[in-house]
Coordinates of C-alpha atoms and ligand atoms in Angstrom, one line a residue:
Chain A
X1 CA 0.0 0.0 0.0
X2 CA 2.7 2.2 1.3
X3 CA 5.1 2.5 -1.3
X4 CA 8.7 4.1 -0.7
X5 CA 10.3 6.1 -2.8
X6 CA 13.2 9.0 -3.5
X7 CA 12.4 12.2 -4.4
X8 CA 14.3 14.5 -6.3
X9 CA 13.7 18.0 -6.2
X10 CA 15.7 21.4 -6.7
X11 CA 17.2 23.6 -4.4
X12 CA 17.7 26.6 -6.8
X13 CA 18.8 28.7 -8.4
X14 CA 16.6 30.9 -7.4
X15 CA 16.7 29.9 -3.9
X16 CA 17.3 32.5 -1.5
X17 CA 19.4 30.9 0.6
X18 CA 21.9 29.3 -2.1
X19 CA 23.6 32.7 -1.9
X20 CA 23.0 33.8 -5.9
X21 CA 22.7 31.1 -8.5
X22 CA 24.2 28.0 -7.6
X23 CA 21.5 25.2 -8.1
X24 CA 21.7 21.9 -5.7
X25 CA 20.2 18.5 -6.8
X26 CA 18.6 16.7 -4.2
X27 CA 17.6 13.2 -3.7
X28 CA 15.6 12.9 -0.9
X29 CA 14.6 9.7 1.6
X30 CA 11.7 11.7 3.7
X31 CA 13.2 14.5 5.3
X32 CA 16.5 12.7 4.9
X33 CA 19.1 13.6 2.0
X34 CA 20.5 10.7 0.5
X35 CA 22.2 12.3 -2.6
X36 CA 23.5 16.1 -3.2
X37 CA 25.2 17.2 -6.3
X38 CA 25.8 21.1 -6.5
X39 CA 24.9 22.2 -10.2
X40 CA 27.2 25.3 -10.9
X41 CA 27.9 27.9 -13.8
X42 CA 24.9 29.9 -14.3
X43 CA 27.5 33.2 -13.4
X44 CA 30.7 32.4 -16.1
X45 CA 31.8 35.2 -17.9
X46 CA 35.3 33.4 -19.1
X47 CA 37.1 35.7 -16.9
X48 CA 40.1 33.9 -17.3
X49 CA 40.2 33.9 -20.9
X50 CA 39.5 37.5 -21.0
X51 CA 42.6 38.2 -19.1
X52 CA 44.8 36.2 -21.5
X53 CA 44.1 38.8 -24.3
X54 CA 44.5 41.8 -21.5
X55 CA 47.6 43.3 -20.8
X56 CA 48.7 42.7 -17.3
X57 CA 47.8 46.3 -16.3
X58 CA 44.0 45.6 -17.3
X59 CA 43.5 42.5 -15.6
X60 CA 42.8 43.8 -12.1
X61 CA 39.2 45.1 -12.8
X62 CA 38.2 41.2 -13.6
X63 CA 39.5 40.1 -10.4
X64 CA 36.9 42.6 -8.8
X65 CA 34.1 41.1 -10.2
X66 CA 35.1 37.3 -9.5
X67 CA 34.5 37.4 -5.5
X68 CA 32.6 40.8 -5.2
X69 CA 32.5 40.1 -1.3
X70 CA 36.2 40.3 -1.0
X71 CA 37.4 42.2 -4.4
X72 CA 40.5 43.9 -2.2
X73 CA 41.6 40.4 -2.0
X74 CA 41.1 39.3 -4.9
X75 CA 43.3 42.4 -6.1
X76 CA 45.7 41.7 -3.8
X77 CA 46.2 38.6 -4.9
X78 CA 46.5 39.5 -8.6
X79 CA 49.1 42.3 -7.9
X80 CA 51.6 39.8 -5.8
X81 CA 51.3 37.4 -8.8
X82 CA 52.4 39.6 -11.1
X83 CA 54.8 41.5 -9.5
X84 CA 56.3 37.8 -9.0
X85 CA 56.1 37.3 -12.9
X86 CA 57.2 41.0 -13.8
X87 CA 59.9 41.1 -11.1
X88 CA 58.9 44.2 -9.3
X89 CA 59.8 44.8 -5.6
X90 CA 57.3 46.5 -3.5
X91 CA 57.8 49.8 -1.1
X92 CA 57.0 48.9 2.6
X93 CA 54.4 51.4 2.9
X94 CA 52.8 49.7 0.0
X95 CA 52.7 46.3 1.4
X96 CA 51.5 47.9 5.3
X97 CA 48.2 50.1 3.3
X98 CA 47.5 46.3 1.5
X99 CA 47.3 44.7 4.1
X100 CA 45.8 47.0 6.2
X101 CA 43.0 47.3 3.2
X102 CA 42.7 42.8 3.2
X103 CA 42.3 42.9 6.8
X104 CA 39.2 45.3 6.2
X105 CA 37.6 43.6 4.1
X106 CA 37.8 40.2 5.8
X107 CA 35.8 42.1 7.8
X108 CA 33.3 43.3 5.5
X109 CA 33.3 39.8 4.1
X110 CA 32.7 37.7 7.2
X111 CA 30.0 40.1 8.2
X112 CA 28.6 39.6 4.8
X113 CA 28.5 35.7 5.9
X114 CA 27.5 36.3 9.5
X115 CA 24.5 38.5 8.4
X116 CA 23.0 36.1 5.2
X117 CA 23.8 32.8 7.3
X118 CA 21.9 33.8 10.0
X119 CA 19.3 34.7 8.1
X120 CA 19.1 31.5 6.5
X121 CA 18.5 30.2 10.1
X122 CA 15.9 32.3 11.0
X123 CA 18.4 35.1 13.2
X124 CA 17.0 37.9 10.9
X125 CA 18.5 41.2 13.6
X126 CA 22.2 40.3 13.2
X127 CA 21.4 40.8 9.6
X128 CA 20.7 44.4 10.0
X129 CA 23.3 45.1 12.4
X130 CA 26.4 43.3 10.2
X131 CA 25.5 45.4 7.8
X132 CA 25.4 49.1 9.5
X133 CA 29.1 48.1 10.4
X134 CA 30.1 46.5 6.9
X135 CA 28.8 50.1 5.8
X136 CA 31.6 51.4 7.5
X137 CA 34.1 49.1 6.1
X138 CA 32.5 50.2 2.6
X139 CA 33.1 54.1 3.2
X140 CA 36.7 53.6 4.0
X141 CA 36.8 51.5 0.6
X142 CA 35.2 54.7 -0.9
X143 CA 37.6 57.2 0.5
X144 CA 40.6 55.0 -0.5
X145 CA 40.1 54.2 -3.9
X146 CA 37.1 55.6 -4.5
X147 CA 34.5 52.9 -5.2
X148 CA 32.8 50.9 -2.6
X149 CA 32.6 47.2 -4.1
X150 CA 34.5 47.1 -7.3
X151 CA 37.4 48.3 -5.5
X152 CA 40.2 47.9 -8.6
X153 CA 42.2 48.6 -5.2
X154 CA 46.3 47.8 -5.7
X155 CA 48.4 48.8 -9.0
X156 CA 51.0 46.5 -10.1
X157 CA 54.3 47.7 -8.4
X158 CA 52.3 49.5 -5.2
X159 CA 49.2 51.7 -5.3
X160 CA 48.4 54.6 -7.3
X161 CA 47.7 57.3 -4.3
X162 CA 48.5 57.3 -0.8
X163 CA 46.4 57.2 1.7
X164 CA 43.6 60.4 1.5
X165 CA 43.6 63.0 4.2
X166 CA 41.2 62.0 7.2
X167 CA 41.8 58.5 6.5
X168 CA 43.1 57.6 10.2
X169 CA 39.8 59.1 11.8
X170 CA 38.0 57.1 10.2
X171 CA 39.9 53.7 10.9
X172 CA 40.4 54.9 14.4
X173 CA 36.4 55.5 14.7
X174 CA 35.9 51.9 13.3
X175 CA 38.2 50.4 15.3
X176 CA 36.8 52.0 18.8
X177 CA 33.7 51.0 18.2
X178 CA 34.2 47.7 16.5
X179 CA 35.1 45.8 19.5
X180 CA 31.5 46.6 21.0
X181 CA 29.8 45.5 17.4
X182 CA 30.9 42.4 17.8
X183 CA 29.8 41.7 21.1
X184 CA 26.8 43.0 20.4
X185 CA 26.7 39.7 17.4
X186 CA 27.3 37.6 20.0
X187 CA 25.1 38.1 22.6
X188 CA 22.4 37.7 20.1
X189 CA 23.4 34.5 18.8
X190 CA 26.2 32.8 20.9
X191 CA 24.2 31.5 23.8
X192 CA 20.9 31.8 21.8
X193 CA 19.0 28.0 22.3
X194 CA 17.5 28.2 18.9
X195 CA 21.4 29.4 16.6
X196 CA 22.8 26.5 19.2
X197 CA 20.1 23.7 17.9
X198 CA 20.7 25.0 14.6
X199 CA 24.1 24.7 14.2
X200 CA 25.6 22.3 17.0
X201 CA 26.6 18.5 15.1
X202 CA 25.6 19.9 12.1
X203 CA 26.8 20.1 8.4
X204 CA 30.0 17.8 9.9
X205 CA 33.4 17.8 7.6
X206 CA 36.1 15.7 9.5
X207 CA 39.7 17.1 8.8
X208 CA 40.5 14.5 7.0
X209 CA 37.9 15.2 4.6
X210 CA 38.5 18.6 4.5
X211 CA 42.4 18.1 3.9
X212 CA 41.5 15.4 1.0
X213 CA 38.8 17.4 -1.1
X214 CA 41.5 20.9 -0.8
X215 CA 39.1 22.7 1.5
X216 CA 40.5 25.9 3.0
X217 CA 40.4 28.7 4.8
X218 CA 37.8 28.9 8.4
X219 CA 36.2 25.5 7.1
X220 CA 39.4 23.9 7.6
X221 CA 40.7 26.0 11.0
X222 CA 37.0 25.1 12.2
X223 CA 38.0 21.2 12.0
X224 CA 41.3 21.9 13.8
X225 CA 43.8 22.6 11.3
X226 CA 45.6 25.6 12.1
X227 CA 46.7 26.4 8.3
X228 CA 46.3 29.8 7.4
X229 CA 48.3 31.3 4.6
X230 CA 48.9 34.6 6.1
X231 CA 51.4 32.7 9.0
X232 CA 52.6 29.5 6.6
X233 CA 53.9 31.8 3.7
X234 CA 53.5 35.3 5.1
X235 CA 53.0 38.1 1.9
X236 CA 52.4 41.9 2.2
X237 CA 53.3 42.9 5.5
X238 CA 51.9 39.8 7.2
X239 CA 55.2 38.7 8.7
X240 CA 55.6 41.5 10.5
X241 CA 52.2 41.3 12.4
X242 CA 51.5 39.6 16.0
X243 CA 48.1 37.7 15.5
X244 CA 46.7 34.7 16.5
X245 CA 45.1 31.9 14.0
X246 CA 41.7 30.8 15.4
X247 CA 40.6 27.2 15.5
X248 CA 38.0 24.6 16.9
X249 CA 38.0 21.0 16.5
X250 CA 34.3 20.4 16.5
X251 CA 34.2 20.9 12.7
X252 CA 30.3 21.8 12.7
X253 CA 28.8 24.7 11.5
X254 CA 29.1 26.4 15.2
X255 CA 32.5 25.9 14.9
X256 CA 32.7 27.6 11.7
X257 CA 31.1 30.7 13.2
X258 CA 33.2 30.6 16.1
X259 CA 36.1 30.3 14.5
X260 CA 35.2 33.6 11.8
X261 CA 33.9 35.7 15.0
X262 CA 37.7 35.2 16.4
X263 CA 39.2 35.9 13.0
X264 CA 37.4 39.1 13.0
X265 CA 38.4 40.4 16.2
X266 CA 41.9 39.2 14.6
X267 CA 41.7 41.7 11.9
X268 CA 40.8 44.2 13.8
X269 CA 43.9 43.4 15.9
X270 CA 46.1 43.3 12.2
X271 CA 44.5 47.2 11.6
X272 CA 45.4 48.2 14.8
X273 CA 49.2 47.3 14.1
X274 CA 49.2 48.7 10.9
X275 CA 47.9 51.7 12.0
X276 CA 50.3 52.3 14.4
X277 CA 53.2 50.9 12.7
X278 CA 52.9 52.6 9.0
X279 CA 56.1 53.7 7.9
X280 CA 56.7 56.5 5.6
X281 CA 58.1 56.4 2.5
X282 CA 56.6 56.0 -1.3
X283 CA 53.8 53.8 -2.4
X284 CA 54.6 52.9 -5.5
X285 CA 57.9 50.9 -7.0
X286 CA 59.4 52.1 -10.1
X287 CA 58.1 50.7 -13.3
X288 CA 59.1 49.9 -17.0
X289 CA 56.7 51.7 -19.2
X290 CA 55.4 48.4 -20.7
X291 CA 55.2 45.3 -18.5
X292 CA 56.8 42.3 -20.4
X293 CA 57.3 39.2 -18.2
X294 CA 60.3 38.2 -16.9
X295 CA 60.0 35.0 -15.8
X296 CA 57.6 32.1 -17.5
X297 CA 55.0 30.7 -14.8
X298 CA 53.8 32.2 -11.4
X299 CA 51.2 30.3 -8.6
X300 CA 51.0 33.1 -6.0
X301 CA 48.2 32.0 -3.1
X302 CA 47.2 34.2 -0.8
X303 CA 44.3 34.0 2.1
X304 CA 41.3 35.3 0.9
X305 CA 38.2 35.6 4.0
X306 CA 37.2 32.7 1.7
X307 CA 40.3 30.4 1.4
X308 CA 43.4 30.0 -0.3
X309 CA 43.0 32.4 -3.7
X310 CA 46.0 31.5 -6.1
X311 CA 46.6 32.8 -9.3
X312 CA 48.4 31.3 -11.7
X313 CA 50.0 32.8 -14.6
X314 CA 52.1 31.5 -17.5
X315 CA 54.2 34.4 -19.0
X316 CA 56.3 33.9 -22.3
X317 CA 59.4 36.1 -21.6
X318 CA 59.0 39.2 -22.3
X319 CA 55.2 39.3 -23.7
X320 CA 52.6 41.4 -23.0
X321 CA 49.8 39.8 -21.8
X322 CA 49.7 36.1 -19.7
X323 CA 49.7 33.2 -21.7
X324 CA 47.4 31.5 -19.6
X325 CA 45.9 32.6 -16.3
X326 CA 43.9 30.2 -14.1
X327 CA 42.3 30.8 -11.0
X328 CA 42.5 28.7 -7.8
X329 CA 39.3 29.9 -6.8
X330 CA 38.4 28.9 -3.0
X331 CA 34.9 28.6 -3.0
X332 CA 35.0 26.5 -5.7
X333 CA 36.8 24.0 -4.0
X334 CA 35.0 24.7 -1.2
X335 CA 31.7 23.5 -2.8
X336 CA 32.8 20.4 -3.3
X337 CA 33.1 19.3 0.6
X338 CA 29.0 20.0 0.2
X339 CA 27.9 16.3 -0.6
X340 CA 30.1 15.3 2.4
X341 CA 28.2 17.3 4.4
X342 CA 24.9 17.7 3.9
X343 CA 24.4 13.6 2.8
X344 CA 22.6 11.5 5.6
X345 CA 21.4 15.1 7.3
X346 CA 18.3 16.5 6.8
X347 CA 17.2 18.6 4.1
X348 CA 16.9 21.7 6.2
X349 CA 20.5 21.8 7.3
X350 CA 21.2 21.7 3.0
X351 CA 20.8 25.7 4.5
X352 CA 23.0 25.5 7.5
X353 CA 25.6 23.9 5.8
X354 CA 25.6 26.1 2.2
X355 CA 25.4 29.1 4.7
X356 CA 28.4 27.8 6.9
X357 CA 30.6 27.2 3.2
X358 CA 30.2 31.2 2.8
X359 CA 30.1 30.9 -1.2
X360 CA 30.2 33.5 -3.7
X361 CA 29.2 32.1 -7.1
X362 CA 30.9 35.3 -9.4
X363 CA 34.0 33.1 -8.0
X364 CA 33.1 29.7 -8.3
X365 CA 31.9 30.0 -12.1
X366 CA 34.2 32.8 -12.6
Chain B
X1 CA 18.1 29.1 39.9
X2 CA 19.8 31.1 37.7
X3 CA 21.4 27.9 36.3
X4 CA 17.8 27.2 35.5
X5 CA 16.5 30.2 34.1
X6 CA 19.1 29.8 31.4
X7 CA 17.7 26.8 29.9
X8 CA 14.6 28.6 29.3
X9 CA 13.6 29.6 25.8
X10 CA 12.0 32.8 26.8
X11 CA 15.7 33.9 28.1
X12 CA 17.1 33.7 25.1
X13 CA 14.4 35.9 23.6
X14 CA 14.4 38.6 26.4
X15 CA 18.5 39.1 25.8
X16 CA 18.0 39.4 22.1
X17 CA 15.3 41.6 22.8
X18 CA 17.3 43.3 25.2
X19 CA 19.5 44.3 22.3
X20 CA 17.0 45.3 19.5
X21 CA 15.2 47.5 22.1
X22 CA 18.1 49.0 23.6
X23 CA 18.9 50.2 19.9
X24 CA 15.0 51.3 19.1
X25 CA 14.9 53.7 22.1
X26 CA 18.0 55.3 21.2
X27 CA 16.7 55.9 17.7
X28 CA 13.1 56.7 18.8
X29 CA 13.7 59.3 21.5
X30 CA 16.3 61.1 19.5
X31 CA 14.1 60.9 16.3
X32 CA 13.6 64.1 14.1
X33 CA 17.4 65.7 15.8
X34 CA 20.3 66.0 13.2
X35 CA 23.8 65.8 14.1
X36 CA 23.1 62.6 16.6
X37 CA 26.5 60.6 15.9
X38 CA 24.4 57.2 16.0
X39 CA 21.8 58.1 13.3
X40 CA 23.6 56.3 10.2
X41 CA 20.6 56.9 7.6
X42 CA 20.1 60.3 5.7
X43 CA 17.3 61.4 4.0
X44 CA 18.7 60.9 0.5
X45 CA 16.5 62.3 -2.3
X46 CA 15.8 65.3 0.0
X47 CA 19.5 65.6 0.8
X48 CA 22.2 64.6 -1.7
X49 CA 24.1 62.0 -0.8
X50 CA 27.9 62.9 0.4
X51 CA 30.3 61.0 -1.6
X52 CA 34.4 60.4 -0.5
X53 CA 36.0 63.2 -2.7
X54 CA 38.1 60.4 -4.4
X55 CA 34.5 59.1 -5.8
X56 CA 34.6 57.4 -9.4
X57 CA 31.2 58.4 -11.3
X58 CA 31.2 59.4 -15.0
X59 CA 33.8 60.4 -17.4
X60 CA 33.8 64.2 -18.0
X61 CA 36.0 66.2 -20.2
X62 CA 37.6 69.5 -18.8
X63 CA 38.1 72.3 -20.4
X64 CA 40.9 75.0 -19.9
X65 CA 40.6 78.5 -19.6
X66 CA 40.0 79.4 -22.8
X67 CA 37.3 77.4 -23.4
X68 CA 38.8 74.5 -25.3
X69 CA 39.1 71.2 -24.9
X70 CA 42.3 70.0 -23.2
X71 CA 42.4 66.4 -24.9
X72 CA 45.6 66.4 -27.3
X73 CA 44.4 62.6 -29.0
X74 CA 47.1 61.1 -27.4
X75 CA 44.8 58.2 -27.4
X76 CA 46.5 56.8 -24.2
X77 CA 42.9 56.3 -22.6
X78 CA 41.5 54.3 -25.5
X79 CA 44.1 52.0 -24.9
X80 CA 43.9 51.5 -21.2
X81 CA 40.6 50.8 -21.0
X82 CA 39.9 47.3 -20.3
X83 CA 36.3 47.6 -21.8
X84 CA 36.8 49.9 -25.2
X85 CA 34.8 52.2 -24.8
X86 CA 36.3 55.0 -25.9
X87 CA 36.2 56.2 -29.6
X88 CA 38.7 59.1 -30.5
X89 CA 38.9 60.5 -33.7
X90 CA 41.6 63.2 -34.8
X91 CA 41.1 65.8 -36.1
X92 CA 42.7 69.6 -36.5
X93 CA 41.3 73.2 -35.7
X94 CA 42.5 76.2 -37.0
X95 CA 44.6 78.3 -34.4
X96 CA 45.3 75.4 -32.8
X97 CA 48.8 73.4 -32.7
X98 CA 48.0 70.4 -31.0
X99 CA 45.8 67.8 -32.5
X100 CA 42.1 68.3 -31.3
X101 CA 39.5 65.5 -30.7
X102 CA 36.8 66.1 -33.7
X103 CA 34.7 63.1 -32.0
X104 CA 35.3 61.6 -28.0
X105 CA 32.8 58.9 -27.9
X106 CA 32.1 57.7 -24.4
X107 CA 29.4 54.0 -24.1
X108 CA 28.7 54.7 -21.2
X109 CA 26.5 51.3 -20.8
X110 CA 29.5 49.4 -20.9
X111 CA 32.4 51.5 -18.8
X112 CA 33.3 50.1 -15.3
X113 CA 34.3 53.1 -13.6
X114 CA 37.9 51.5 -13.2
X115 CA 39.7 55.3 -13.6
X116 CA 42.4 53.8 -15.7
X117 CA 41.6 56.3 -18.1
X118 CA 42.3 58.9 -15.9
X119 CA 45.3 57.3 -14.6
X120 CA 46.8 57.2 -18.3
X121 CA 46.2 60.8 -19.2
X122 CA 49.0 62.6 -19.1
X123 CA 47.5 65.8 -19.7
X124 CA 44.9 65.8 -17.1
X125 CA 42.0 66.6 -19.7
X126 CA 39.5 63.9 -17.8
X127 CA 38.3 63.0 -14.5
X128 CA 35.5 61.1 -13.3
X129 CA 32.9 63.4 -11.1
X130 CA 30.8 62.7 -8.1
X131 CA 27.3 61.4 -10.2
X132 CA 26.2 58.2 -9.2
X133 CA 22.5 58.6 -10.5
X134 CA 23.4 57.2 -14.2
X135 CA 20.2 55.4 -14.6
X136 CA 18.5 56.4 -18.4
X137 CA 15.0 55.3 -20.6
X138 CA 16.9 55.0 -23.6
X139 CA 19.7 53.5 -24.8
X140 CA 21.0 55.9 -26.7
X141 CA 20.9 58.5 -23.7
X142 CA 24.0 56.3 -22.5
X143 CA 26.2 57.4 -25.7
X144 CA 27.9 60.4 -25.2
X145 CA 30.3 62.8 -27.3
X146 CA 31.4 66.3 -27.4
X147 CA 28.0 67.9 -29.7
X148 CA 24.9 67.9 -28.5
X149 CA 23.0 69.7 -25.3
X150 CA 21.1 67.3 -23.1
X151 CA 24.4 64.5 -23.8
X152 CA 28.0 65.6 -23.6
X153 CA 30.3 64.8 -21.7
X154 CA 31.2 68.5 -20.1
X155 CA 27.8 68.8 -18.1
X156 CA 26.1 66.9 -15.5
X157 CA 24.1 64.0 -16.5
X158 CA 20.5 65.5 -16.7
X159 CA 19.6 62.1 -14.5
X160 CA 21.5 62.6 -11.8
X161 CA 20.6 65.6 -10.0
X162 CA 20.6 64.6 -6.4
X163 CA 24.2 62.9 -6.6
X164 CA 25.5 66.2 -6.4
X165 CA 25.2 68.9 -4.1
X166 CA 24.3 72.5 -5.2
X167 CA 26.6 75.0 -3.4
Ligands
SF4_401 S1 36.6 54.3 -16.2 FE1 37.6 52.5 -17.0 S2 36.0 51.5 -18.3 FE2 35.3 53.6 -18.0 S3 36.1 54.7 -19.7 FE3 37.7 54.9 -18.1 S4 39.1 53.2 -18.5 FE4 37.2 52.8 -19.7
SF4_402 S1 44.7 60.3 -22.6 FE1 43.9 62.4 -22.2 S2 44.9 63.6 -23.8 FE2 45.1 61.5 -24.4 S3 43.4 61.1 -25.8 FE3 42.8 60.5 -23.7 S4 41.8 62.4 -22.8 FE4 42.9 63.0 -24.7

């Protein structure tokens, strides 16, 4: 009479919690997931092949629109890559105002993440209040460079201007405040029963797993691997900073947001230093008129508040434009621990656990 | 006891509450006052928004004192940019040495607001202003040159008249 049988449905694209377009096929036992495939590239624009026939000066504004959450690291990312492949040195004020500008928007980005994933759950107030402060974030973007989300941030060989007049209030300001912000994000959900039942033993991804499917970045500190790229290969001023890489070991999706709540109050510590360490000096290294390539292949990684970013780059000597560019894109990679996670769980932690990734999909389909 | 009262839902709910209120009385009792340091709206269409003066809006050609148009066709900008969409013809006027741009064709539909234009001048005949209101009805109300009244690219865009404060 009874007769039992899967069920496959859709979770997407249009889905408001799949975080833009990234579609999620679902076969379902019940309530019970028994097979999860993410369905990806609704979002490709070729950005890689666009940058082959760019010349290396023109390639920044793509990396913008690849992970628009975090386009200062993107940028940042870009500009060590090819400094490595043009041979360019960079001033030390240069590499303190780039990191100083990562560290900001790691903010911007986690509170992005904090505010959309607790949403998802059902925390709607934190979603308000992460974004009044990742407004801040966004003016200091503004009076930097002079746009807010499509930052086009770094030049090749330093930045273009120094830092504008009235530029240390406003850090200053963030950073007394910021402190309180955060606690204020916690009280709400921390303790809170409901954010607990949510998130506690859910969306599991052992380290092992993590380590085998390339996952990095908070998912992997969250399951107790203390491998951040800022401390393993420091770049930009990051050896000279005194901070501390978070982790838990319960590799669930409380974990996750415990471990991106410390990483913030972490970059807030990273400004601080920079702040009050900036030496003087010039911002920008001198440059050939043209940029040829010096040497023939680059893979520069840095940590993006995503994962490990690399860019790799093929240059024939002295051309004008990469021979091939590829992205290592971390959400990407990222995605792919999803099946791992959400299989066997219920269909409503799909949420918790595409919340907890924190994807972007302008950088997974690039 | 207070162990207790911790496992309760309703807890949770008052120290959220706690939180949201504590945030609704300072905006409710200091309502309709300007100048209140925690107030972080504006009344925007009303007021024009205040933009960073480093802002990247449109592309604008200058002019210099007398009147002309400082662009020498170097063509440096149509180069840079990383979408094309500049057009630049040459072209000569009399009492005039350097060369003179007889059309500067901006697509504005398509430009990124990256300022590498800018960047490249050498002569500092371009900037981006302060707009941000770009929005049009027609497409062709996103083409703009140097003739015309309503579309060139020395004015304000007739759109975007509360990016930019009158003073
Ligand atoms: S701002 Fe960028 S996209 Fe726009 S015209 Fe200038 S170079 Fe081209
Ligand atoms: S770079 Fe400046 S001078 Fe040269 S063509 Fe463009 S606007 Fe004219």
């Amino acid at each position: 009479m009874f007769k039992n049988e899967e069920m496959e449905i859709n979770l997407g694209p249009q889905h408001p919690s799949t975080h833009g377009v990234l579609r999620v096929k679902l076969r379902l036992d019940g309530e019970t997931v028994t097979h999860c495939r993410p369905m990806i590239g609704y979002l490709h624009r070729g950005v890689e092949k666009i940058c082959e026939n760019q010349s290396f000066f023109q390639g920044q504004v793509w990396t913008d629109r690849m992970d628009y959450c975090s386009a200062v690291a993107n940028n940042l990312g870009w500009a060590e890559a090819n400094e490595k492949l043009l041979g360019i040195t960079v001033p030390r004020r240069a590499q303190y105002i780039r990191t100083l500008l990562n560290e900001f928007n790691r903010i911007a980005s986690h509170l992005i993440w904090l505010g959309t994933h607790a949403m998802d759950i059902g925390a709607l107030t934190v979603f308000l209040y992460a974004f009044r402060e990742r407004e801040d974030v966004l003016d200091i973007n503004e009076a930097f460079c002079g746009s807010r989300l499509t930052t086009t941030a770094f030049r090749i060989g330093g930045l273009r201007e120094d830092l504008p007049p009235g530029f240390e209030k406003m850090v200053r300001k963030f950073l007394a405040k910021f402190s309180d912000c955060l606690d204020e994000y916690e009280a709400l959900l921390t303790e809170n029963r409901i954010w607990k039942k949510r998130t506690i033993g859910v969306a599991k991804l052992s380290a092992e797993d993590a380590i085998a499917l390339g996952v990095t970045g908070p998912m992997l500190r969250a399951a107790g691997v203390a491998y951040d790229i800022r401390k393993a290969f420091p770049y930009a001023a990051y050896a000279e900073m005194d901070f501390e890489v978070p982790t838990r070991t319960e590799a669930d999706t409380y974990a996750r947001y415990e471990v991106r709540m410390a990483e913030m109050r972490q970059s807030a510590r990273i400004i601080q230093q920079c702040m009050d360490g900036m030496p003087e000096g010039p911002v920008m290294a001198k440059l050939p008129k043209i940029l040829r390539s010096e040497v023939n292949e680059v893979y520069h990684a840095t940590e993006s508040p995503k994962g490990e970013i690399g860019y790799y780059l093929v240059g024939e000597k002295g051309s004008l434009n990469p021979y091939r560019f590829h992205v290592r894109a971390p959400g990407f990679i990222n995605l792919q621990s999803l099946p791992k996670m959400a299989e066997g769980g219920l269909i409503a932690d799909v949420v918790a656990a595409i919340g907890s990734l924190d994807i972007v999909l302008g950088e997974i389909d690039r | 006891m207070n162990k207790f009262l911790r496992t309760l839902i309703p807890t949770d709910i008052a120290k959220g509450l706690s939180v949201t209120g504590k945030h609704f009385g300072q905006v409710f009792f200091t309502a309709n006052r300007r100048k209140v340091p925690f107030h972080i709206v504006g009344e925007y269409p009303e007021v024009p928004a205040k933009v960073q003066p480093r802002y990247r809006g449109r592309l604008t050609l200058l002019k210099d004192e007398q009147g002309e148009i400082k662009c020498v066709c170097c063509l440096a900008c149509e180069k840079i940019c990383p979408t094309q969409v500049i057009t630049i013809e040459k072209g000569k006027m009399e009492g005039r040495k350097m060369p003179f741009p007889v059309r500067y064709d901006f697509e504005m539909e398509r430009c990124i607001f990256c300022e590498f234009c800018v960047e490249s001048c050498g002569f500092d005949s371009i900037i981006l202003n302060h707009q941000f209101e770009l929005a049009a009805y027609n497409r062709e109300d996103f083409s703009l040159g140097t003739k015309g009244t309503a579309q060139n690219m020395f004015e304000l865009s007739p759109v975007g008249k509360y990016s930019v404060a009158e003073d």
